[in-house]
PDB file of C-alpha atoms in Angstrom:
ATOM      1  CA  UNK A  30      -9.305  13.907  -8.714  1.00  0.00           C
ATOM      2  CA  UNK A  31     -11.232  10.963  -9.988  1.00  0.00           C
ATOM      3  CA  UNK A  32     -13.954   9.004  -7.867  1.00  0.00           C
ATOM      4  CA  UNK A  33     -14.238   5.513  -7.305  1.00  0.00           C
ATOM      5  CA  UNK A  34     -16.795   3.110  -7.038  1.00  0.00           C
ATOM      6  CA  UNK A  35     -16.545  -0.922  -6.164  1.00  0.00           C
ATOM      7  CA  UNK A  36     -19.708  -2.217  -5.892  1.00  0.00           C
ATOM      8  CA  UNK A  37     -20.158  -6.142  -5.179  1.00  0.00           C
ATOM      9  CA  UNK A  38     -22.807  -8.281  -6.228  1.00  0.00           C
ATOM     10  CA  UNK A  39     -24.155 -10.555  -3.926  1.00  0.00           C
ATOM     11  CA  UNK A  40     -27.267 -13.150  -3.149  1.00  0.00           C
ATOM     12  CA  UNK A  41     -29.798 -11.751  -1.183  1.00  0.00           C
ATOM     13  CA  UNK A  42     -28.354 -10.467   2.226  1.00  0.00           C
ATOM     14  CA  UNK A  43     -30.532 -10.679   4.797  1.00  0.00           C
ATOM     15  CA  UNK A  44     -31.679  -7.060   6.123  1.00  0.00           C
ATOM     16  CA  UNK A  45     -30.127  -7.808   9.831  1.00  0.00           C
ATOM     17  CA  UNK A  46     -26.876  -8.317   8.063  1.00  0.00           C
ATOM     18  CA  UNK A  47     -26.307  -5.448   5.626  1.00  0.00           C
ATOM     19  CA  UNK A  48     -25.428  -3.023   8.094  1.00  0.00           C
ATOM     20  CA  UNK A  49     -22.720  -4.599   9.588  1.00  0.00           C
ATOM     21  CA  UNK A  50     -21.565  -5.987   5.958  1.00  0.00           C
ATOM     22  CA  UNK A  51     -21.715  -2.446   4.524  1.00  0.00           C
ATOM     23  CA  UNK A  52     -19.314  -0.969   7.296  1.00  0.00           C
ATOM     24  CA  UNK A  53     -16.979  -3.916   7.090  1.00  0.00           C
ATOM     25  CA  UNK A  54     -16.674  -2.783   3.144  1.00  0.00           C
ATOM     26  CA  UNK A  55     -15.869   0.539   4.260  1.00  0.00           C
ATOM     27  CA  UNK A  56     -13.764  -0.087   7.017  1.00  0.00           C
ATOM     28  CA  UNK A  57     -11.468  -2.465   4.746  1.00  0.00           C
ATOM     29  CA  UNK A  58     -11.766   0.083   1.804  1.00  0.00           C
ATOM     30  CA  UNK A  59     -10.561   2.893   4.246  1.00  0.00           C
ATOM     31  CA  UNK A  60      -8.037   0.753   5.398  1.00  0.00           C
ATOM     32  CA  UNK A  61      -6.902  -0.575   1.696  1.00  0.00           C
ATOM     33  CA  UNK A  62      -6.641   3.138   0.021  1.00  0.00           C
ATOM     34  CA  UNK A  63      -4.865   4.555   3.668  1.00  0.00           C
ATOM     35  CA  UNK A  64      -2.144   1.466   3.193  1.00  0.00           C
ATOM     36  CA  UNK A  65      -1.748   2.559  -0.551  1.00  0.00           C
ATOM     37  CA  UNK A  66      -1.237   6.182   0.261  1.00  0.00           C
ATOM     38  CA  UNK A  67      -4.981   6.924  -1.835  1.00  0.00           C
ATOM     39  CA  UNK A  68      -6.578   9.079   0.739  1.00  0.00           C
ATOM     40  CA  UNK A  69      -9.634   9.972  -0.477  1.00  0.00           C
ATOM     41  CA  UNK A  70     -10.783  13.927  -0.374  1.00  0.00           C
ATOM     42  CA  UNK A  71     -13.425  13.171   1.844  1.00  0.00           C
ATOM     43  CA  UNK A  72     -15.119  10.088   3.872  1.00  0.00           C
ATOM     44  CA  UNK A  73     -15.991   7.137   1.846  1.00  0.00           C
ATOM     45  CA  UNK A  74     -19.892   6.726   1.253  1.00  0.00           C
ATOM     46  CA  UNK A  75     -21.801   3.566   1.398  1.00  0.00           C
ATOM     47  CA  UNK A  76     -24.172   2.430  -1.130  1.00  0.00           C
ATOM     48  CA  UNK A  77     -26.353  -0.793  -0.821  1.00  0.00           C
ATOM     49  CA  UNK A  78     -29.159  -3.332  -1.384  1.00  0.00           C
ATOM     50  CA  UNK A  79     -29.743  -6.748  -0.332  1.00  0.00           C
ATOM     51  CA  UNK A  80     -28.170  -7.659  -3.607  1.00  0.00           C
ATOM     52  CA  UNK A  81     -25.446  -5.186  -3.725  1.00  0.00           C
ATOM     53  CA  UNK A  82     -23.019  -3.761  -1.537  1.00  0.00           C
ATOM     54  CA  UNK A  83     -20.794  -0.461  -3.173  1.00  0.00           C
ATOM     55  CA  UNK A  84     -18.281   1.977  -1.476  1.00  0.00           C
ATOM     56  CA  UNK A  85     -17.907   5.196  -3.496  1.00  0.00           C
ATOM     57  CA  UNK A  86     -14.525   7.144  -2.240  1.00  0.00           C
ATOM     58  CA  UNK A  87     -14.571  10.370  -3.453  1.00  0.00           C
ATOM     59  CA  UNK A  88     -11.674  12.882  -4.982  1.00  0.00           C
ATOM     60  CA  UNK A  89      -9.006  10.070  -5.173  1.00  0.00           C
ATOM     61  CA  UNK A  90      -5.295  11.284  -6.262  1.00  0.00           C
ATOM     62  CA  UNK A  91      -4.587  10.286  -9.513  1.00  0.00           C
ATOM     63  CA  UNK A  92      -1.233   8.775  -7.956  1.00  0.00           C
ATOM     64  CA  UNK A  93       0.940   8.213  -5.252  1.00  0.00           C
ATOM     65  CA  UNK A  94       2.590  10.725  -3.770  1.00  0.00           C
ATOM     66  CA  UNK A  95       6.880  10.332  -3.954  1.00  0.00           C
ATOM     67  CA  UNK A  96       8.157   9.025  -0.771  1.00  0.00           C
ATOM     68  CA  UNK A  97      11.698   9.565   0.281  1.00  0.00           C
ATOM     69  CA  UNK A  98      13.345   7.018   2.113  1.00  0.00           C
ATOM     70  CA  UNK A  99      16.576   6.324   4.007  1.00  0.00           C
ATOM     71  CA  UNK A 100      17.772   2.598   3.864  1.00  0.00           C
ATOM     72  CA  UNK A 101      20.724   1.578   6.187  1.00  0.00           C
ATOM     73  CA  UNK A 102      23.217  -0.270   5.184  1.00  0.00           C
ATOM     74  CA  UNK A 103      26.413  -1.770   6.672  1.00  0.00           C
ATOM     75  CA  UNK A 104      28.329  -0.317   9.994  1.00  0.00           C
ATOM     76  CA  UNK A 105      30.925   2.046   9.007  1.00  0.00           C
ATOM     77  CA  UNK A 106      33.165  -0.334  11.092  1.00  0.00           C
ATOM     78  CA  UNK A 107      32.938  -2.692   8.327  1.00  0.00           C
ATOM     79  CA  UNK A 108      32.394  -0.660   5.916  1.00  0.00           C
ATOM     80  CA  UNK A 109      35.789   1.786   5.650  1.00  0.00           C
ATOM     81  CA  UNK A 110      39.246   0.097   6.617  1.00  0.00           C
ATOM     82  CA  UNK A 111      42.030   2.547   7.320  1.00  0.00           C
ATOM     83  CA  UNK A 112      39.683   5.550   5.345  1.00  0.00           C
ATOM     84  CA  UNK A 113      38.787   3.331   2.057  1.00  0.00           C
ATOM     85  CA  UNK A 114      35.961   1.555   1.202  1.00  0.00           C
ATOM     86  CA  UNK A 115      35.517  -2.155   2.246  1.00  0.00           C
ATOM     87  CA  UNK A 116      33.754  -4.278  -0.571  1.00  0.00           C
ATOM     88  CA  UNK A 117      30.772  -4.326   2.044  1.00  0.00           C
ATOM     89  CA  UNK A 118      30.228  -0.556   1.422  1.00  0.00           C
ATOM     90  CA  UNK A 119      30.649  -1.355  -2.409  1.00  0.00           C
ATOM     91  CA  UNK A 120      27.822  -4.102  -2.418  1.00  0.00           C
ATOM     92  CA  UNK A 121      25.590  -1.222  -0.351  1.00  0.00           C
ATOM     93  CA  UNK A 122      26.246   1.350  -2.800  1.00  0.00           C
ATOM     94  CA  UNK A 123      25.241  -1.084  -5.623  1.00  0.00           C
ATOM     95  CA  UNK A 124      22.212  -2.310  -3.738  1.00  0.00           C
ATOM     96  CA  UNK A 125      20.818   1.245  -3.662  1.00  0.00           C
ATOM     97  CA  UNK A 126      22.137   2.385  -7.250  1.00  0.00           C
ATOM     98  CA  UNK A 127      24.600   4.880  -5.994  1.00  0.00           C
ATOM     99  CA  UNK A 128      28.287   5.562  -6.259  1.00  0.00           C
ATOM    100  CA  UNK A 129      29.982   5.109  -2.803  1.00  0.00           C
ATOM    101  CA  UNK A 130      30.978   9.117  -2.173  1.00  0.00           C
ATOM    102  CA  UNK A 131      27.222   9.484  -2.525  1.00  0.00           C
ATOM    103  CA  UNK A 132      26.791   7.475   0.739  1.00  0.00           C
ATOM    104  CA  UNK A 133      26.055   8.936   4.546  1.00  0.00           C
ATOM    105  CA  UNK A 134      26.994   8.173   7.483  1.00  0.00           C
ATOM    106  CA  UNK A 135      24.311   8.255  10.356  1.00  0.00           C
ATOM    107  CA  UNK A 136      24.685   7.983  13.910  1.00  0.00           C
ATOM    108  CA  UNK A 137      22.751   5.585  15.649  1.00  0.00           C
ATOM    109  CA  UNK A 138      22.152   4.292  19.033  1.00  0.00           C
ATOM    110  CA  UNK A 139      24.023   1.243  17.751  1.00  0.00           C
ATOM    111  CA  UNK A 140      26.901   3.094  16.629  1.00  0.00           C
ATOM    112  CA  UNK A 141      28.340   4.954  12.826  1.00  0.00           C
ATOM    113  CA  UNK A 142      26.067   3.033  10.104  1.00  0.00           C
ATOM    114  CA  UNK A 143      26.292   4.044   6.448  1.00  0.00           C
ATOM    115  CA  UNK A 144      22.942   5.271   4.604  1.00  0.00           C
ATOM    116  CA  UNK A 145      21.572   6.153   1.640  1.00  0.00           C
ATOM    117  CA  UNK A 146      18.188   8.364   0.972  1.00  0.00           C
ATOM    118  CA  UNK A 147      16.181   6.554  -2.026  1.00  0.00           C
ATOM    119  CA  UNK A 148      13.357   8.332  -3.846  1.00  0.00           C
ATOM    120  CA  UNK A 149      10.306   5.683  -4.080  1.00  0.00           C
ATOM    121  CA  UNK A 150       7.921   6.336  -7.038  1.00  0.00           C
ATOM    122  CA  UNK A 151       4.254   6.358  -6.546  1.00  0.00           C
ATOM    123  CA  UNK A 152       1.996   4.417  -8.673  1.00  0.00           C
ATOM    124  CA  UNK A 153      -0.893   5.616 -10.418  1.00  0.00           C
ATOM    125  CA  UNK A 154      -4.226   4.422  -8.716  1.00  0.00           C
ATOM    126  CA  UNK A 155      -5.255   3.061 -11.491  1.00  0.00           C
ATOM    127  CA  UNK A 156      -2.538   0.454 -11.465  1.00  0.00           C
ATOM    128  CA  UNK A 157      -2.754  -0.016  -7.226  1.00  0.00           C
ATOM    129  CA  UNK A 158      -6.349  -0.761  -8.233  1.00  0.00           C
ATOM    130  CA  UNK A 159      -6.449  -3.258 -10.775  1.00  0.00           C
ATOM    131  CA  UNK A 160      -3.495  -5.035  -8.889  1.00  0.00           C
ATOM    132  CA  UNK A 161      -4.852  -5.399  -5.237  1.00  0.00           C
ATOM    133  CA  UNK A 162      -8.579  -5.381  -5.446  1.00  0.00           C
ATOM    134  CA  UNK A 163      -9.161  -8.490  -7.311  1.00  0.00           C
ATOM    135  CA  UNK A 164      -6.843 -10.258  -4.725  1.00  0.00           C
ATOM    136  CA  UNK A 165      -8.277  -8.070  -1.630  1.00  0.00           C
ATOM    137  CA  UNK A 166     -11.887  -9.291  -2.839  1.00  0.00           C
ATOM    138  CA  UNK A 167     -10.952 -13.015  -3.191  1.00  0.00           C
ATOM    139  CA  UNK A 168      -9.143 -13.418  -0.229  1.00  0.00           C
ATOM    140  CA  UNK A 169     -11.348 -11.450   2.058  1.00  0.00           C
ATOM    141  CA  UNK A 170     -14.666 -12.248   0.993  1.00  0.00           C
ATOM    142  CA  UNK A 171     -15.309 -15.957   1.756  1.00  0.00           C
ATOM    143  CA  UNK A 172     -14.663 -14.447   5.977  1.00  0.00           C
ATOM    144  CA  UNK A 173     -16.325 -11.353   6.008  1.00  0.00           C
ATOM    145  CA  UNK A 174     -19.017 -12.032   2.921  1.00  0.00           C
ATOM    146  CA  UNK A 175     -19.874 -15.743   3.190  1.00  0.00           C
ATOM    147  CA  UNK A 176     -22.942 -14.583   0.100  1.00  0.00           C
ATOM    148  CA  UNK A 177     -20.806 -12.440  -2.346  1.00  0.00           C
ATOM    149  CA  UNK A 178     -20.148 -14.012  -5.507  1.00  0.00           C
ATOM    150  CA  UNK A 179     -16.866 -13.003  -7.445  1.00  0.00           C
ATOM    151  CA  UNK A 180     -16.200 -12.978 -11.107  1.00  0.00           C
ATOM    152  CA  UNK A 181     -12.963 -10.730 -10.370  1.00  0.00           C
TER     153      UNK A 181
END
């Protein structure tokens, strides 16, 4: 499990302010890696300066864990007339990438619905990283960090 460090250049903070600046960083970081299904083996550590503010989350998965989930589809009112398949249940079944045998039904409160369990692949954090953090930085920064500069 790799460990990962973002540390943030900045002009100088003043003292008063690095504090609460440093646990904003963490707080978001937490929250960012938590989102992304990244939890971190243990509690991320905070590392700064008045010219630098780091996070440093320790024993990261290397990926996402697989995530199964169940996506409803049509009523089976709609979807089966006298015992075949309407072409609602058709476009469902080719929404999801299955064959419409392979679909379930599922009781609701709402009544019979159709349903169909879909495996979603986790990314490597690698990838979640280099997407969202340059874009998490940007937009968050000029708010929270009035002083960080970013060459993301």
């Amino acid at each position: 499990m790799p460990d990962f460090l973002l540390e943030l250049g900045c002009e100088e903070i003043p003292a008063r302010m690095i504090d609460a600046a440093s646990q904003e960083l963490r707080e978001r970081m937490d929250a960012l890696l938590q989102r992304e299904r990244l939890q971190p083996a243990s509690a991320i550590t905070s590392l700064d300066t008045p010219r630098r503010l780091a996070v440093l989350a320790s024993g990261l998965p290397n990926a996402q864990s697989d995530v199964t989930e169940q996506v409803m589809g049509p009523s089976a009112q709609v979807a089966y007339k006298d015992g075949q398949p309407t072409p609602a249940a058709h476009a469902f079944a080719k929404k999801v990438g299955l064959n419409v045998d392979h679909l379930e039904k599922v009781s609701t409160s709402k009544g019979e619905y159709l349903a169909a369990q879909q495996i979603k692949r986790g990314r490597t954090a690698e990838e979640i990283l280099r997407d969202i953090l340059p874009r998490a930085v940007r937009e968050d920064h000029v708010a929270a960090y009035p002083f960080v500069e970013t060459d993301v």
